[in-house]
Coordinates of C-alpha atoms and ligand atoms in Angstrom, one line a residue:
M954 CA -0.3 -0.2 -0.1
Q955 CA 1.2 3.1 -0.8
I956 CA 1.5 5.9 1.9
N957 CA 2.1 9.7 1.3
I958 CA 3.3 10.5 4.8
N959 CA 4.8 14.0 5.1
R960 CA 7.6 13.3 7.9
D961 CA 7.8 16.9 8.2
R962 CA 4.7 18.0 8.7
L963 CA 4.2 15.4 10.8
I964 CA 7.4 16.2 12.9
D965 CA 6.1 20.1 13.3
Y966 CA 2.5 18.7 14.7
F967 CA 4.8 16.6 16.8
I968 CA 7.0 19.9 18.1
D969 CA 4.1 22.1 18.3
L970 CA 2.2 19.8 20.6
V971 CA 5.0 18.7 23.1
R972 CA 5.9 22.9 23.1
I973 CA 2.4 22.9 25.1
P974 CA 2.4 22.0 28.5
S975 CA -0.8 20.1 29.0
P976 CA -0.7 18.7 32.7
S977 CA -4.1 16.9 33.4
W978 CA -7.5 18.9 33.7
K979 CA -5.3 21.8 31.8
E980 CA -5.3 20.6 28.6
E981 CA -7.0 23.8 26.9
K982 CA -4.1 25.3 24.8
V983 CA -3.6 21.7 23.5
I984 CA -7.3 21.9 22.5
E985 CA -6.8 24.7 20.8
Y986 CA -4.0 24.0 18.9
I987 CA -5.4 20.8 17.8
I988 CA -8.8 22.8 16.6
N989 CA -7.1 25.4 15.0
V990 CA -5.1 23.1 12.5
I991 CA -8.4 20.8 11.9
S992 CA -10.2 23.8 11.1
K993 CA -9.2 24.3 7.6
Y994 CA -11.0 21.5 6.7
K995 CA -14.5 22.2 7.9
D996 CA -16.6 21.0 5.2
D997 CA -15.9 17.5 6.0
V998 CA -14.2 17.3 9.6
E999 CA -16.5 18.2 12.7
Y1000 CA -15.5 18.6 16.1
Y1001 CA -17.3 18.6 19.2
K1002 CA -15.8 19.4 22.7
Y1003 CA -17.3 17.9 26.0
K1004 CA -17.1 19.2 29.4
C1005 CA -15.6 17.0 31.6
G1006 CA -14.6 18.3 35.3
D1007 CA -12.5 21.6 34.6
S1008 CA -11.7 20.5 31.4
F1009 CA -12.7 18.7 28.2
N1010 CA -12.9 16.1 25.7
L1011 CA -12.1 16.3 22.1
L1012 CA -14.4 14.4 19.7
I1013 CA -13.2 15.1 15.9
R1014 CA -15.1 13.1 13.3
L1015 CA -14.2 12.3 9.8
K1016 CA -17.3 12.2 7.6
G1017 CA -16.9 9.0 5.4
N1018 CA -17.6 8.9 1.4
L1019 CA -18.2 5.1 1.8
Q1020 CA -20.1 2.9 3.7
T1021 CA -18.0 0.8 6.3
M1022 CA -17.9 0.3 9.6
P1023 CA -17.3 3.4 11.5
L1024 CA -14.0 2.9 13.3
L1025 CA -12.5 5.3 16.5
F1026 CA -9.4 6.2 17.0
S1027 CA -8.5 7.6 20.7
G1028 CA -5.2 9.0 22.6
H1029 CA -5.2 11.6 25.7
M1030 CA -4.0 15.0 25.6
D1031 CA -2.3 15.7 29.0
T1032 CA 0.7 14.5 30.1
V1033 CA 2.7 13.7 33.4
I1034 CA 4.7 16.8 34.6
P1035 CA 7.2 18.4 34.9
C1036 CA 5.7 19.3 31.3
E1037 CA 6.8 23.4 31.4
N1038 CA 9.2 24.6 29.0
V1039 CA 9.6 21.2 26.9
K1040 CA 12.5 21.7 24.9
P1041 CA 12.5 18.9 21.8
V1042 CA 15.7 17.9 20.7
I1043 CA 15.8 16.6 17.4
S1044 CA 18.6 13.8 15.9
D1045 CA 17.9 12.5 12.1
T1046 CA 16.3 9.7 14.2
K1047 CA 15.2 10.5 17.4
I1048 CA 13.7 12.8 19.6
T1049 CA 14.2 13.3 23.0
S1050 CA 13.8 16.4 25.8
D1051 CA 16.7 18.7 26.7
G1052 CA 16.5 16.2 30.1
T1053 CA 15.0 18.6 32.5
T1054 CA 11.4 17.4 31.5
I1055 CA 9.6 14.7 30.1
L1056 CA 8.8 14.6 26.4
G1057 CA 5.3 14.0 25.9
A1058 CA 5.6 11.7 23.5
D1059 CA 2.7 9.9 26.1
D1060 CA 0.3 10.6 24.3
K1061 CA 1.3 13.9 22.0
A1062 CA 2.4 11.1 19.4
A1063 CA -1.3 9.8 18.8
I1064 CA -2.0 13.3 18.6
A1065 CA 0.5 14.1 16.0
V1066 CA -0.2 11.0 13.8
F1067 CA -3.8 11.4 13.8
L1068 CA -3.8 14.8 12.4
E1069 CA -0.8 13.7 10.0
V1070 CA -3.5 11.1 8.4
I1071 CA -6.7 13.4 8.4
A1072 CA -4.2 15.8 6.2
C1073 CA -3.0 13.2 4.2
L1074 CA -6.8 11.6 3.6
K1075 CA -7.8 15.2 3.0
E1076 CA -4.8 15.6 0.1
N1077 CA -5.3 12.2 -1.3
N1078 CA -9.1 12.5 -1.4
A1079 CA -9.1 8.9 -0.2
V1080 CA -11.9 6.9 -0.1
H1081 CA -12.8 6.0 3.7
G1082 CA -15.5 5.5 5.6
T1083 CA -16.7 7.5 9.1
V1084 CA -13.5 8.0 11.3
E1085 CA -14.0 8.9 15.0
F1086 CA -11.0 10.5 17.1
L1087 CA -11.8 10.4 20.6
L1088 CA -9.1 12.7 22.7
T1089 CA -9.6 12.4 26.2
C1090 CA -8.0 14.7 29.4
A1091 CA -7.0 13.8 32.5
E1092 CA -5.9 9.9 31.6
E1093 CA -3.1 9.9 33.7
T1094 CA -4.2 10.5 37.3
G1095 CA -7.2 8.0 36.8
L1096 CA -8.6 7.7 33.0
H1097 CA -11.2 10.7 34.3
G1098 CA -11.2 12.0 30.8
V1099 CA -12.9 9.1 29.6
K1100 CA -15.2 7.8 32.3
G1101 CA -16.6 11.2 32.1
F1102 CA -17.4 10.8 28.5
D1103 CA -20.8 9.4 27.5
V1104 CA -20.0 7.0 24.5
S1105 CA -23.5 7.0 23.2
L1106 CA -22.2 10.3 21.7
L1107 CA -19.6 7.9 19.1
Q1108 CA -21.0 6.1 15.7
S1109 CA -18.5 3.7 16.4
K1110 CA -18.6 0.5 18.0
A1111 CA -15.2 -0.2 18.0
G1112 CA -11.2 1.1 17.3
F1113 CA -7.8 1.1 18.3
V1114 CA -6.2 3.1 21.4
F1115 CA -2.4 4.4 20.9
D1116 CA -1.6 4.9 24.3
S1117 CA 1.0 2.4 25.0
N1118 CA 5.1 2.1 24.5
G1119 CA 7.6 0.6 22.4
G1120 CA 8.0 0.3 18.5
I1121 CA 4.5 0.2 16.9
G1122 CA 3.1 -3.5 16.1
R1123 CA 2.7 -4.3 19.9
V1124 CA -1.2 -5.0 20.7
M1125 CA -2.3 -5.2 23.7
I1126 CA -5.2 -7.3 23.6
K1127 CA -5.7 -8.2 27.2
A1128 CA -5.7 -5.4 30.3
P1129 CA -6.2 -6.3 34.1
F1130 CA -8.7 -5.2 36.2
Q1131 CA -7.8 -3.3 39.3
I1132 CA -9.4 -2.9 42.5
T1133 CA -7.9 -0.5 45.2
Y1134 CA -8.3 -0.6 48.9
D1135 CA -8.1 2.1 51.7
I1136 CA -8.5 0.2 54.8
Q1137 CA -8.5 1.4 58.1
I1138 CA -8.4 0.0 61.5
K1139 CA -9.0 1.3 65.1
G1140 CA -7.6 0.2 68.1
K1141 CA -7.6 1.8 71.4
A1142 CA -5.1 4.7 73.1
A1143 CA -3.3 3.8 76.1
H1144 CA -0.1 4.4 77.5
A1145 CA 2.4 2.3 76.4
G1146 CA 4.5 2.0 79.5
I1147 CA 1.8 2.4 82.6
A1148 CA -0.7 0.6 81.0
P1149 CA -0.4 -1.0 77.7
E1150 CA -3.0 -4.0 78.3
K1151 CA -5.7 -1.1 78.3
G1152 CA -4.7 -0.4 74.7
I1153 CA -5.4 -2.2 71.3
S1154 CA -2.5 -1.6 68.8
A1155 CA -3.8 -0.6 65.4
I1156 CA -0.3 -1.3 63.8
R1157 CA 0.2 -4.7 65.2
I1158 CA -3.3 -5.7 63.7
A1159 CA -2.5 -4.2 60.7
S1160 CA 0.8 -5.9 60.3
E1161 CA -0.6 -9.0 61.1
I1162 CA -3.4 -8.5 58.1
I1163 CA -0.4 -7.5 56.0
S1164 CA 1.8 -10.5 56.6
S1165 CA -1.2 -12.9 56.0
I1166 CA -2.9 -11.6 52.9
P1167 CA -2.0 -12.7 49.3
H1168 CA 0.7 -10.4 47.7
G1169 CA 2.8 -9.9 45.1
R1170 CA 2.6 -11.7 42.1
I1171 CA -0.6 -14.3 42.9
D1172 CA -0.3 -16.5 39.8
E1173 CA 0.2 -15.3 36.3
E1174 CA -2.9 -12.9 35.9
T1175 CA -3.1 -11.7 39.6
T1176 CA -1.0 -9.7 41.5
A1177 CA -1.5 -7.9 44.9
N1178 CA 0.6 -4.7 46.4
V1179 CA 0.0 -3.0 49.6
G1180 CA 1.8 0.4 49.0
M1181 CA 1.3 2.3 52.1
I1182 CA 0.8 2.2 55.8
S1183 CA 0.1 4.8 58.7
G1184 CA -0.6 5.0 61.4
G1185 CA 0.5 5.9 65.2
K1186 CA 1.3 9.2 67.3
A1187 CA 4.4 8.8 69.4
T1188 CA 6.3 5.4 70.8
N1189 CA 4.5 6.1 74.3
I1190 CA 1.4 5.4 72.9
V1191 CA -0.4 2.2 71.9
A1192 CA -1.2 3.1 68.0
E1193 CA -5.2 4.1 68.5
D1194 CA -5.6 3.9 64.3
T1195 CA -3.7 2.8 61.0
S1196 CA -4.7 3.0 57.5
I1197 CA -3.4 0.6 54.7
A1198 CA -3.9 1.0 51.2
L1199 CA -3.6 -1.7 48.7
E1200 CA -4.4 -2.9 45.1
V1201 CA -5.5 -5.9 43.3
R1202 CA -5.2 -6.8 39.8
S1203 CA -5.7 -10.0 37.8
M1204 CA -6.8 -10.5 34.1
D1205 CA -9.7 -13.1 35.2
R1206 CA -12.9 -11.5 37.1
Q1207 CA -13.6 -14.5 39.3
K1208 CA -10.0 -15.0 39.9
L1209 CA -9.7 -11.0 41.3
K1210 CA -13.3 -12.0 43.1
A1211 CA -11.6 -14.6 45.2
V1212 CA -8.5 -13.2 46.0
E1213 CA -10.9 -9.9 47.3
K1214 CA -13.0 -12.4 49.4
E1215 CA -9.4 -14.0 51.3
M1216 CA -8.3 -10.3 52.0
E1217 CA -11.4 -9.1 53.5
N1218 CA -12.0 -12.1 55.2
T1219 CA -8.3 -12.2 56.5
A1220 CA -8.5 -8.4 57.5
R1221 CA -11.9 -9.0 59.6
T1222 CA -10.9 -12.1 61.4
V1223 CA -7.2 -10.7 62.6
T1224 CA -9.1 -7.0 63.9
K1225 CA -11.7 -9.2 65.9
K1226 CA -9.6 -11.6 67.5
Y1227 CA -8.0 -8.4 68.7
K1228 CA -11.5 -6.9 69.2
G1229 CA -10.2 -3.6 67.1
K1230 CA -12.3 -2.4 64.2
I1231 CA -12.2 -1.9 61.0
S1232 CA -13.7 -0.2 58.1
I1233 CA -12.8 -1.7 54.2
N1234 CA -13.3 0.9 51.6
K1235 CA -12.7 -0.4 47.7
R1236 CA -13.2 1.0 44.4
L1237 CA -13.3 -0.8 40.6
E1238 CA -10.5 1.6 39.1
Y1239 CA -11.4 -0.5 36.0
S1240 CA -12.7 -3.0 34.5
G1241 CA -10.6 -5.5 32.6
Y1242 CA -10.6 -6.6 28.9
S1243 CA -9.8 -9.3 26.5
I1244 CA -9.9 -9.4 22.9
K1245 CA -9.9 -12.6 21.2
P1246 CA -7.0 -13.3 18.1
D1247 CA -9.9 -14.2 15.9
D1248 CA -11.8 -11.0 16.6
K1249 CA -12.6 -8.6 13.5
L1250 CA -10.6 -6.0 14.6
I1251 CA -7.6 -8.2 15.3
R1252 CA -8.1 -9.5 11.7
L1253 CA -8.6 -5.9 10.8
L1254 CA -5.7 -4.8 12.3
S1255 CA -3.5 -7.9 11.2
D1256 CA -4.3 -7.3 7.3
S1257 CA -3.4 -3.6 7.6
M1258 CA -0.5 -4.2 9.5
K1259 CA 0.3 -7.0 6.5
K1260 CA -0.1 -4.2 3.7
I1261 CA 2.7 -2.3 5.3
K1262 CA 5.0 -4.7 6.5
I1263 CA 4.6 -4.6 10.2
K1264 CA 5.0 -7.5 12.2
P1265 CA 2.2 -7.5 14.9
V1266 CA 3.1 -8.8 18.5
Y1267 CA 0.0 -9.2 20.7
E1268 CA 0.8 -9.1 24.1
A1269 CA -1.2 -8.7 28.0
S1270 CA -0.7 -5.4 29.5
G1271 CA 0.0 -5.0 33.2
G1272 CA -2.0 -1.8 33.7
G1273 CA -5.2 -0.2 32.5
S1274 CA -6.0 2.6 30.0
D1275 CA -8.7 4.1 28.5
T1276 CA -9.0 1.2 26.2
N1277 CA -10.2 -0.7 29.9
V1278 CA -13.0 1.9 30.4
L1279 CA -13.9 2.0 26.5
N1280 CA -14.3 -2.4 26.4
K1281 CA -16.6 -1.8 29.7
A1282 CA -18.7 0.7 28.2
G1283 CA -19.3 -1.8 25.2
I1284 CA -16.9 -0.4 22.2
K1285 CA -14.6 -2.9 21.3
A1286 CA -11.1 -1.6 21.2
V1287 CA -6.9 -2.7 21.7
N1288 CA -3.9 -0.4 23.2
L1289 CA -1.5 -0.5 20.2
S1290 CA 2.2 0.8 20.8
I1291 CA 2.5 4.4 19.4
G1292 CA 6.6 4.8 20.1
M1293 CA 7.1 6.3 22.8
R1294 CA 9.5 4.8 25.2
D1295 CA 10.9 5.6 28.6
V1296 CA 7.6 7.2 29.2
H1297 CA 6.9 9.2 32.6
T1298 CA 10.8 10.1 33.0
R1299 CA 12.7 13.3 31.9
K1300 CA 14.6 10.4 29.3
E1301 CA 11.8 9.8 27.6
N1302 CA 12.0 10.1 23.6
I1303 CA 10.2 8.1 20.1
M1304 CA 12.0 7.4 16.7
I1305 CA 11.3 9.5 14.1
K1306 CA 10.7 6.1 12.5
D1307 CA 7.9 4.8 14.7
L1308 CA 6.0 8.0 14.2
I1309 CA 6.1 7.7 10.9
D1310 CA 5.0 4.0 11.1
G1311 CA 2.0 5.1 13.4
A1312 CA 0.8 7.3 10.7
R1313 CA 1.4 4.6 8.3
L1314 CA -0.5 2.4 10.7
V1315 CA -3.8 4.5 11.0
Y1316 CA -4.0 5.2 7.5
A1317 CA -3.9 1.5 6.6
I1318 CA -6.6 1.0 9.0
I1319 CA -9.0 3.4 7.9
R1320 CA -8.3 2.0 4.0
T1321 CA -8.7 -1.3 4.7
V1322 CA -11.3 -1.0 6.8
Ligands
ZN775 ZN1 -0.4 7.5 28.4

């Protein structure tokens, strides 16, 4: 398949975007930039800003001139910090920051690629079905943008999120469910030297709970981690309060449930044994997803990759992304690599080849569907 990606224009979009700071909830300037770029195609490119918290999600719709399945492409507009004053350094092959900030390829590489693909489709007068680009806000702080987006606004029922790291071709066909826990343990304060027997140590209860619950890698699909603990006031006071924060992840809903049950039972039994009190607050951060290798979406992807000679690599992700939320809401989606590397660090970088291949891939999918 012959695809004429304009390398310089694509790099320009990318450089412009990473120079605009956009920490979570402060995506406004990036939104302005994108709207400015696409408004020159106003006859057949629509866009909608949907309020979400203090910011907006942006939906761009490219009206199709062919009857095929509408397709969604998605990425997020916010970045982690430090993202002020990003000074991109461009070599022949690679783009990095100057080392004092992140680069912001996560996930502005996806946005630059989408803008380039829109430009290419337009200048080639390409025939294509309806294509939607959903650009979310506040992904990095808890997938807030996509969680606050009403997917019934989409015409697409399936699509591709470009928000994974590594070379173009990696496809996350599976991702875990994640539950987080905030556990508060209440004991009874007493003077540690004069009357320790009158006290109930919340710290002792917490430590027995932590050493008794499943932890670390539970099986190949399931993990658990106590990530924070705090409590107590002084060495001479039997600790009255302790809190524990932990998470559990599993690709399998049933396994997750089993671990949840074991954790909660253990925590309650231990607390009861010492006559303490416990409150357990848990939250499903996101649901997992699993797309079968013979799914239509995967076939479309592998056919598209074949046309541009990219080899797909199917993997399971250890973490959550907007993809999890979309799947849960009924939009079948996989998460794909967009070429970013060493993300969330000052060493973040992207190969120019991956930027170009990302654009070729999106273009190929749109022309293959
Ligand atoms: Zn990201």
